[in-house]
Coordinates of C-alpha atoms and ligand atoms in Angstrom, one line a residue:
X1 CA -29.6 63.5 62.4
X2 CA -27.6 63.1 59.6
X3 CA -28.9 61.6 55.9
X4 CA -28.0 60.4 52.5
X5 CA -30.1 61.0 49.7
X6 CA -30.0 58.0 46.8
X7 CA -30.2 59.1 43.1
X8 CA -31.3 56.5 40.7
X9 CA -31.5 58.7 37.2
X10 CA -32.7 57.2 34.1
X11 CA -33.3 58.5 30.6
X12 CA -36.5 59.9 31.4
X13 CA -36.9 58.8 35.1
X14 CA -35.0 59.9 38.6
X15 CA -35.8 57.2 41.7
X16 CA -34.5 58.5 45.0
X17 CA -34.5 57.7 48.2
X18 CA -33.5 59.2 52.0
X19 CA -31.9 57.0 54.7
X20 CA -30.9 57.9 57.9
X21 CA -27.6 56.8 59.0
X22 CA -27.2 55.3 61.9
X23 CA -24.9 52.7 63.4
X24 CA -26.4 50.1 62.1
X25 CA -28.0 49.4 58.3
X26 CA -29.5 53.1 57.4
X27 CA -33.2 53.4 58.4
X28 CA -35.3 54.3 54.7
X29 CA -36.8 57.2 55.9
X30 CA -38.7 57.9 52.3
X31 CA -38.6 56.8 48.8
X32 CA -40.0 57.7 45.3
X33 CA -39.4 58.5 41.7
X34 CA -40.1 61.2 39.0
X35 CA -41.1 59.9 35.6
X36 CA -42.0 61.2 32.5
X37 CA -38.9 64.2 33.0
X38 CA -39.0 66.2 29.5
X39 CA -42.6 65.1 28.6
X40 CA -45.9 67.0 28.9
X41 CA -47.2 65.1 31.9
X42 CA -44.4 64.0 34.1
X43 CA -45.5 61.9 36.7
X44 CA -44.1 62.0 41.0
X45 CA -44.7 59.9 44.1
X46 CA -43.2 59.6 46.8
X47 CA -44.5 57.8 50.1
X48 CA -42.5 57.7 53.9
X49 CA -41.6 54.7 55.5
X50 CA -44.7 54.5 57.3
X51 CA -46.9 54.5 53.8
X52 CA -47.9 57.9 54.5
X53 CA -48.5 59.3 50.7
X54 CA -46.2 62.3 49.9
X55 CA -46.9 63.2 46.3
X56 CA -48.4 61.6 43.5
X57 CA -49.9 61.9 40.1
X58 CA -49.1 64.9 37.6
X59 CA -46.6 67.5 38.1
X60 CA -45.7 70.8 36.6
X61 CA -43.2 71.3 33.7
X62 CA -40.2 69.0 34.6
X63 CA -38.1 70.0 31.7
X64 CA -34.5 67.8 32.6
X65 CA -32.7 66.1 35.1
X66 CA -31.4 69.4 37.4
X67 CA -35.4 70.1 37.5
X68 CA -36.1 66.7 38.5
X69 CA -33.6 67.2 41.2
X70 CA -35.2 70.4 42.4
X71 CA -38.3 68.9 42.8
X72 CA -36.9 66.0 44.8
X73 CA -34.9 68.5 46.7
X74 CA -38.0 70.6 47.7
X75 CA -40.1 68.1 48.1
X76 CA -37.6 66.3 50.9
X77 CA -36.8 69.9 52.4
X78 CA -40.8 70.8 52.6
X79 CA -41.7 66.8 54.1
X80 CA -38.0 66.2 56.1
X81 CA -37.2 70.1 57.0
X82 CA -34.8 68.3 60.0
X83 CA -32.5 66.6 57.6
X84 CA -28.9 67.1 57.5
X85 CA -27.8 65.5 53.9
X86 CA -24.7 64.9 54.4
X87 CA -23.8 62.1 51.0
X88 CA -25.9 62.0 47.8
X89 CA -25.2 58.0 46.6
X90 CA -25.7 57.8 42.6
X91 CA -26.7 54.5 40.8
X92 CA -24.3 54.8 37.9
X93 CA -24.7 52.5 35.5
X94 CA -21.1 52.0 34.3
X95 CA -17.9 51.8 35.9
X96 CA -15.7 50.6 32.9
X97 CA -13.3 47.1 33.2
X98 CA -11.6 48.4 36.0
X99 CA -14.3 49.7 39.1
X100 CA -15.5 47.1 41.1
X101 CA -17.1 49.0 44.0
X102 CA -18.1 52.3 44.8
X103 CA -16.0 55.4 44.4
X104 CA -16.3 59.1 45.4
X105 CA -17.4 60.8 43.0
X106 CA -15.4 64.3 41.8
X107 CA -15.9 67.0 38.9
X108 CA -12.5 64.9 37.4
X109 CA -13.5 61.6 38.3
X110 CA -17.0 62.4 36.5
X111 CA -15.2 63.3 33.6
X112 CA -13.5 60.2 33.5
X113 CA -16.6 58.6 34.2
X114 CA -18.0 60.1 31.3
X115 CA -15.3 58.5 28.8
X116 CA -17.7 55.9 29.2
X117 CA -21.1 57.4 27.7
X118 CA -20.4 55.8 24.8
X119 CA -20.9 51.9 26.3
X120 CA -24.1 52.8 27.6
X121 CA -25.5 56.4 25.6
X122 CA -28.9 55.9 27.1
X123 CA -28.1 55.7 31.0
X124 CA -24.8 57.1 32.1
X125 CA -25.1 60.5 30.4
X126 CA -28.3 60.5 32.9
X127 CA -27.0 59.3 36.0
X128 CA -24.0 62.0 35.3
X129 CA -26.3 64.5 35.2
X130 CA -27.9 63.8 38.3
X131 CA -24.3 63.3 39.7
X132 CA -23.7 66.9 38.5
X133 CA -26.6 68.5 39.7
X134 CA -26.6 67.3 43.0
X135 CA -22.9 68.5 43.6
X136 CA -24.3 71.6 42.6
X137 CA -27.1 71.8 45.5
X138 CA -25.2 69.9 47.9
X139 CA -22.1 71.3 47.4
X140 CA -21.0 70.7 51.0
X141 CA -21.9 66.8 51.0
X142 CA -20.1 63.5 49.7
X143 CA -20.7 62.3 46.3
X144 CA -20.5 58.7 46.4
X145 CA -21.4 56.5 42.9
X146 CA -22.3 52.7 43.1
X147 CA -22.2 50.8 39.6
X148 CA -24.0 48.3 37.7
X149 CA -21.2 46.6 36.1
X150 CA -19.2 46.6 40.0
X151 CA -20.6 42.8 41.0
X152 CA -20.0 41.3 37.9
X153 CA -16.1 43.1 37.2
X154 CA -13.8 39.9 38.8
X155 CA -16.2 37.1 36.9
X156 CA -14.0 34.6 34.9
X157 CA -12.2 35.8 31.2
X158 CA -15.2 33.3 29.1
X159 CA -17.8 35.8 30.8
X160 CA -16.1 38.7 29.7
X161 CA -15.0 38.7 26.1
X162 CA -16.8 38.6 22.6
X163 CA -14.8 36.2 20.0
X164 CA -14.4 39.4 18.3
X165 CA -10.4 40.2 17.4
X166 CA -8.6 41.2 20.3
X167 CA -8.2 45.1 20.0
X168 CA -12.2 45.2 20.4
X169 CA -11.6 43.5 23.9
X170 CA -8.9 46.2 24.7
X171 CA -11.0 49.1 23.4
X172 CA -13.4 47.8 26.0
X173 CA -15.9 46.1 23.8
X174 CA -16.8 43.2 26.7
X175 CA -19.5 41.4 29.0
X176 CA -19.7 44.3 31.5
X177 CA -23.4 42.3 32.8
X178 CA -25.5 45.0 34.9
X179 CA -28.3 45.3 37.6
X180 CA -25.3 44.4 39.9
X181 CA -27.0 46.7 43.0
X182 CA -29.9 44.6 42.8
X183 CA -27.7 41.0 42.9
X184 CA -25.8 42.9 45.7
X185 CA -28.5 43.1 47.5
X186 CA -29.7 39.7 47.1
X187 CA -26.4 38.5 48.1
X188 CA -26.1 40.2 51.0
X189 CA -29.9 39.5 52.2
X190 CA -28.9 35.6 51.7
X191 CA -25.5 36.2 53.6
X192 CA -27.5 37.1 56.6
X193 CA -30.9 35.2 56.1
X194 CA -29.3 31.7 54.7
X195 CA -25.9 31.5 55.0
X196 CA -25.7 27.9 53.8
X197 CA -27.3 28.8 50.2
X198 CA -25.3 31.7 49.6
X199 CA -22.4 29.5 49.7
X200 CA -23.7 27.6 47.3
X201 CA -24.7 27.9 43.9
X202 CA -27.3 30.4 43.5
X203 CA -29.5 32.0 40.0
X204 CA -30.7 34.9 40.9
X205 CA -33.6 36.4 38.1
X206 CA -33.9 40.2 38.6
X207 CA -37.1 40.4 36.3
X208 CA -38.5 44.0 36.0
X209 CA -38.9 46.6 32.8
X210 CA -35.2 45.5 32.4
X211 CA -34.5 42.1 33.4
X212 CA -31.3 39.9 33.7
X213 CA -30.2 37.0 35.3
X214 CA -27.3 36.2 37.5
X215 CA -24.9 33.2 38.3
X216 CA -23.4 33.1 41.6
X217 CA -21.0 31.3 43.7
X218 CA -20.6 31.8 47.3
X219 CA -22.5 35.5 47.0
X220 CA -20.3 36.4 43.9
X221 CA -21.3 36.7 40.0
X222 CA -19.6 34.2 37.7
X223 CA -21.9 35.0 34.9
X224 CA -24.7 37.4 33.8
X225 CA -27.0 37.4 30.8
X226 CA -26.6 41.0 30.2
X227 CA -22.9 41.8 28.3
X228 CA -22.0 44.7 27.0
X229 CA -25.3 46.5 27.1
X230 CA -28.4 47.0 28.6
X231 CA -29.8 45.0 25.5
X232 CA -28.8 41.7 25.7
X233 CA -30.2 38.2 26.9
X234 CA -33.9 38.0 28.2
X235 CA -36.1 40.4 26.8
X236 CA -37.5 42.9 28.6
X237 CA -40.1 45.2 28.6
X238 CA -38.8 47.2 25.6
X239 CA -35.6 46.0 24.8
X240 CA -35.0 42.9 22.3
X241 CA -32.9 40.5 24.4
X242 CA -30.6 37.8 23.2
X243 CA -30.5 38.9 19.4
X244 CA -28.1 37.8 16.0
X245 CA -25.7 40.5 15.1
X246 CA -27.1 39.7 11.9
X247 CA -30.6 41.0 12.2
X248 CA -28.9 44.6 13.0
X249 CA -26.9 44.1 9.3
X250 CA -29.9 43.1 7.9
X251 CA -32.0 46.2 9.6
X252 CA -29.3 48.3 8.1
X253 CA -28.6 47.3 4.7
X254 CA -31.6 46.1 3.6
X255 CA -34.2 48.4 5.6
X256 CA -32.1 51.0 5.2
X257 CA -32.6 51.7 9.1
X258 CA -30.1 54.3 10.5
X259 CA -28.1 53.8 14.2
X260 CA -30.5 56.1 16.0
X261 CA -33.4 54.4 14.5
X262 CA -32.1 50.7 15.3
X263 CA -31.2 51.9 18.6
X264 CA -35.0 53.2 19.4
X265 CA -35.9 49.9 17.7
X266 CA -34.2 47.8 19.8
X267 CA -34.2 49.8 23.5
X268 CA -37.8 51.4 23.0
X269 CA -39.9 49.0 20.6
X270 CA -39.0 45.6 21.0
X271 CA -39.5 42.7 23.8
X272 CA -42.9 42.6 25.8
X273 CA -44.2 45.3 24.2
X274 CA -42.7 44.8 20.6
X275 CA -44.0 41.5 20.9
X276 CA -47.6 42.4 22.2
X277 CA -48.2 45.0 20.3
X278 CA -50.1 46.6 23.6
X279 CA -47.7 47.0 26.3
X280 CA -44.2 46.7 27.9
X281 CA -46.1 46.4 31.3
X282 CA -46.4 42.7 32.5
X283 CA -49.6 43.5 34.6
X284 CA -51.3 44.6 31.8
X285 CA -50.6 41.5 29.5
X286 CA -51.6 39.1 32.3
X287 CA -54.7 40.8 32.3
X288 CA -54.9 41.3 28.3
X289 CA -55.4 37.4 27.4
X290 CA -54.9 38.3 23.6
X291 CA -53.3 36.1 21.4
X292 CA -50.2 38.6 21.3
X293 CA -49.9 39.0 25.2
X294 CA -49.8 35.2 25.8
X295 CA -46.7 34.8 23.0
X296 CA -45.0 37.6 24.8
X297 CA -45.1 36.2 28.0
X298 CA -44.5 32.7 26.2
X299 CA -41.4 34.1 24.7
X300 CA -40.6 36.0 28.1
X301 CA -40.6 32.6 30.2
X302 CA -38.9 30.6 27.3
X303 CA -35.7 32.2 27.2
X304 CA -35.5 32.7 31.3
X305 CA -35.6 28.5 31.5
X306 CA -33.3 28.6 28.4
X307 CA -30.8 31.0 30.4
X308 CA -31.3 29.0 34.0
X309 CA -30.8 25.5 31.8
X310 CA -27.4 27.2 30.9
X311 CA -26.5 28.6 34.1
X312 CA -27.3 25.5 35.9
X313 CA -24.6 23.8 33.3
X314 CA -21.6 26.4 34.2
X315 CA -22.6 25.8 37.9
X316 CA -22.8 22.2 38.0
X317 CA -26.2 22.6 39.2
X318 CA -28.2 24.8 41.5
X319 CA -29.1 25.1 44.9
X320 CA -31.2 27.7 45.1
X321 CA -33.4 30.0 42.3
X322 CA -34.5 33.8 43.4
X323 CA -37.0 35.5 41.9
X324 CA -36.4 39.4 42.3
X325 CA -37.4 42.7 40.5
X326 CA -41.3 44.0 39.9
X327 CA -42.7 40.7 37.6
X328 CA -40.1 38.2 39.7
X329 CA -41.7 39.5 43.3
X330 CA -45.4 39.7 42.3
X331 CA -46.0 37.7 39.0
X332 CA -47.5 34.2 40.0
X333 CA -47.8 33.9 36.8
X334 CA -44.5 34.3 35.5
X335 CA -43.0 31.9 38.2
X336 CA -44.9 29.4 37.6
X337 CA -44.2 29.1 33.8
X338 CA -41.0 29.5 34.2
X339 CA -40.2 26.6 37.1
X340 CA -42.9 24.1 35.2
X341 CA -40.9 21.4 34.3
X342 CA -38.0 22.0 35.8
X343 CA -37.8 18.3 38.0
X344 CA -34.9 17.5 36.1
X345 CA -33.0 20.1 37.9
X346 CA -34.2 19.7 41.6
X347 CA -37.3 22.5 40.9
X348 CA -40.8 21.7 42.5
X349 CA -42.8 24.8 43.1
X350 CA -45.4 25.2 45.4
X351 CA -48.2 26.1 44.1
X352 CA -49.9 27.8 48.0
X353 CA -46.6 29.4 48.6
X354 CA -46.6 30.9 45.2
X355 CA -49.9 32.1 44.9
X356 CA -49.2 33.8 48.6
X357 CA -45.8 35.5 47.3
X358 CA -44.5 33.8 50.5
X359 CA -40.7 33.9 50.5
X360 CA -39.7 30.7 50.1
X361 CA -42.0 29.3 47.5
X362 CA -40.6 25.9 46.7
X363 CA -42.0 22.5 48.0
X364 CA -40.2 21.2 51.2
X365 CA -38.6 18.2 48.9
X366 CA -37.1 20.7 46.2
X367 CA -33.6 20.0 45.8
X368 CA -33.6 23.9 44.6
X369 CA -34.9 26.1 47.0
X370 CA -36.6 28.7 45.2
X371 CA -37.7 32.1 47.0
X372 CA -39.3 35.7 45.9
X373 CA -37.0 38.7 47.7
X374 CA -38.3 42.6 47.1
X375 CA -34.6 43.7 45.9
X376 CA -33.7 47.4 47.1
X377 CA -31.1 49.1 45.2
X378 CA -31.4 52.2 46.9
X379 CA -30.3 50.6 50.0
X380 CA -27.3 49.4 48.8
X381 CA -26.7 52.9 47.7
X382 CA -27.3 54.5 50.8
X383 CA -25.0 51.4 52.7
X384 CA -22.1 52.0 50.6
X385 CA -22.5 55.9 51.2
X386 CA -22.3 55.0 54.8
X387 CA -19.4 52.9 54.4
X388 CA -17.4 55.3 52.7
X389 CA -18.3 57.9 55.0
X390 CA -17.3 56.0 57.9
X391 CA -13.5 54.8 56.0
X392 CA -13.1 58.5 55.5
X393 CA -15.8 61.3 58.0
X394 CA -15.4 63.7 54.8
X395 CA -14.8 62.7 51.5
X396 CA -14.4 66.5 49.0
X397 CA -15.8 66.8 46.0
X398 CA -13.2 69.5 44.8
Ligands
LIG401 P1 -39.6 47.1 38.0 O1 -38.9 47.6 36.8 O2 -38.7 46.2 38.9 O3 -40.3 48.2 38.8 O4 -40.8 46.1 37.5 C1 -41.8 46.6 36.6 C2 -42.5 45.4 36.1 O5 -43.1 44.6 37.2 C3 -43.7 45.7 35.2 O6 -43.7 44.9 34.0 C4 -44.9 45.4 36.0 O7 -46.0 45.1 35.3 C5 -44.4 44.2 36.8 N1 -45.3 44.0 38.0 C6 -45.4 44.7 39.1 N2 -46.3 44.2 39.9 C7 -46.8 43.1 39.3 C8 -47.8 42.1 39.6 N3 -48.5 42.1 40.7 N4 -48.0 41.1 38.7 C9 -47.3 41.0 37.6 N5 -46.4 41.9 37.2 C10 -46.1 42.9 38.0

């Protein structure tokens, strides 16, 4: 049976998955993630598709990313010995102004890819190593890389520029928006499971440790909250959201604050947890009830109606809200807060449906329909693997 493995590498995390290909959709065969890579403790799990545990808890030394790989290798050749990889899909987080689906990945086209580390410092340097690591231990299978900023590449010219002076806009600087394999998803699922909707006029709210929202039209972004990095519009669970240009003059002038340090500031101290003062973990604030964890999730909720209010003005309206991502598929909570008072725009939870996580979780006389979908990036991965694969049997990596 052939396979592709999916790659999902973060600063200090790898997510990956194995799908059989078949046919059909690929069949998730197992999925899981290494965390902590570089630290004392790094953490593993994985789990099949039948919710048999694999691994979990602490690991050994994990000193970088080509470790991390090895382990995920060993662990899928010890649990899967049968597998025949023959693609490795990467989650890259940047494809520049010109990529809007995925591409096979070479040692060149990484290089070019890597031309681009410098729009997003903290991801793509990461998800090239994983690229380049992988080529190395499958060196007889497809690379294939799916990008964050692919979804969102064709949305209209006011989505995409700064009213900075043009050269910036040439150079690159632009609303690239992000999360795309997650809206990909979503769009898809809706193709298939509502047809009617995804014609329509659809927010979807990926809401996890990074979080963004998305405007479509007929299954397509016209606008994302996310711009030119990972750092701007609804905070998240360390990053500062939405923020004035000026605060970063002010941090550097008069604080004296250096790029480094206002990067760490902004990516690793700031929203939930920067608020809180406890955690960047929405479970844990829900359960906290301090003074702190309530303005968090406040200021959390607040600027998700202040982006949908917007979003609903470009679109002319709405006709259907998805919750997506860990806190959008599970947080009652946060779902609530954020559709209370919403009437105005066709919104009217209900409350049963919400406190079950049902799918659909709006009242049957909600103009909006609003539903909670589990999002899966890696399967988009491992589906555009299979497309590619299937346009061309074998796609070199020379
Ligand atoms: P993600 O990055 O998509 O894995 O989402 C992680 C976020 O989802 C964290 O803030 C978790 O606390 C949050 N989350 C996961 N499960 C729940 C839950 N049952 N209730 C509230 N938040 C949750």
């Amino acid at each position: 049976m052939t396979h592709v493995v999916t790659l999902n590498a973060g600063s200090s995390s790898m997510k990956f998955g194995l799908f059989e290909l078949t046919d059909d959709d690929p069949i998730m065969v197992c999925t899981g993630a290494v965390e902590r890579i570089g630290e004392p403790e790094p953490l593993v799990k994985a789990k099949s598709s039948d919710g048999s545990v694999l691994a979990s808890g602490t690991a050994g030394e994990i000193r970088d990313h080509a470790a991390a790989l090895d382990w995920v290798l060993n662990l899928l050749a010890r649990s899967f010995p049968n597998s025949d990889v023959t693609a490795v899909g990467h989650r890259v987080v940047h494809g520049g102004p010109e990529i809007d689906a995925p591409v096979p990945l070479t040692k060149a086209s990484i290089q070019e890819l890597d031309k681009l580390s410098p729009f997003a410092p903290l991801h793509q340097p990461h998800n090239l190593a994983g690229a380049r690591a992988a080529m190395e231990r499958f060196p007889n299978a497809d690379q294939i890389a799916c990008f964050d900023t692919a979804f969102h590449r064709n949305h209209p010219w006011e989505n995409d520029v700064f009213a900075l002076p043009r050269e910036y806009y040439d150079k690159g600087v632009r609303r690239y928006g992000f999360h795309g394999l997650s809206y990909e998803f979503i769009s898809d699922h809706m193709a298939k499971t509502a047809p009617l909707l995804h014609e329509g006029r659809v927010v979807v709210a990926h809401l996890g440790n990074g979080a963004s929202m998305c405007a479509m039209i007929g299954g397509r972004s016209v606008g994302s909250t996310m711009g030119f990095s990972a750092l701007d519009g609804l905070p998240m669970g360390s990053r500062c959201g939405q923020l004035d240009p000026g605060v970063v003059l002010y941090l550097m002038d008069q604080e004296g604050l250096s790029a480094d340090e206002i990067s760490d500031l902004l990516f690793r101290k700031s929203g939930l947890l920067g608020l809180s003062g406890l955690s960047n973990d929405m479970r844990t604030l829900e359960k906290a009830d301090t003074r702190e964890s309530r303005q968090a999730i406040s200021y959390f909720t607040f600027r998700i109606r202040r982006e949908l209010g917007a979003m609903a003005a470009i679109l002319g309206g709405i006709d259907a809200l998805v919750f997506t991502g860990g806190i959008g598929e599970n947080s009652r909570l946060v779902r609530e807060r954020v559709c209370s008072g919403m009437g105005w725009l066709g919104i009217e939870l209900n409350p049963d449906a919400n406190a079950d996580n049902d799918r659909i979780i709006s009242t049957d006389l909600s103009r909006v329909v609003v539903m909670a979908i589990p999002t899966n990036e890696e399967l988009v991965i491992a589906r555009a693997a299979a497309d590619l694969l299937a346009k061309r049997p074998r796609l070199r990596t020379a």
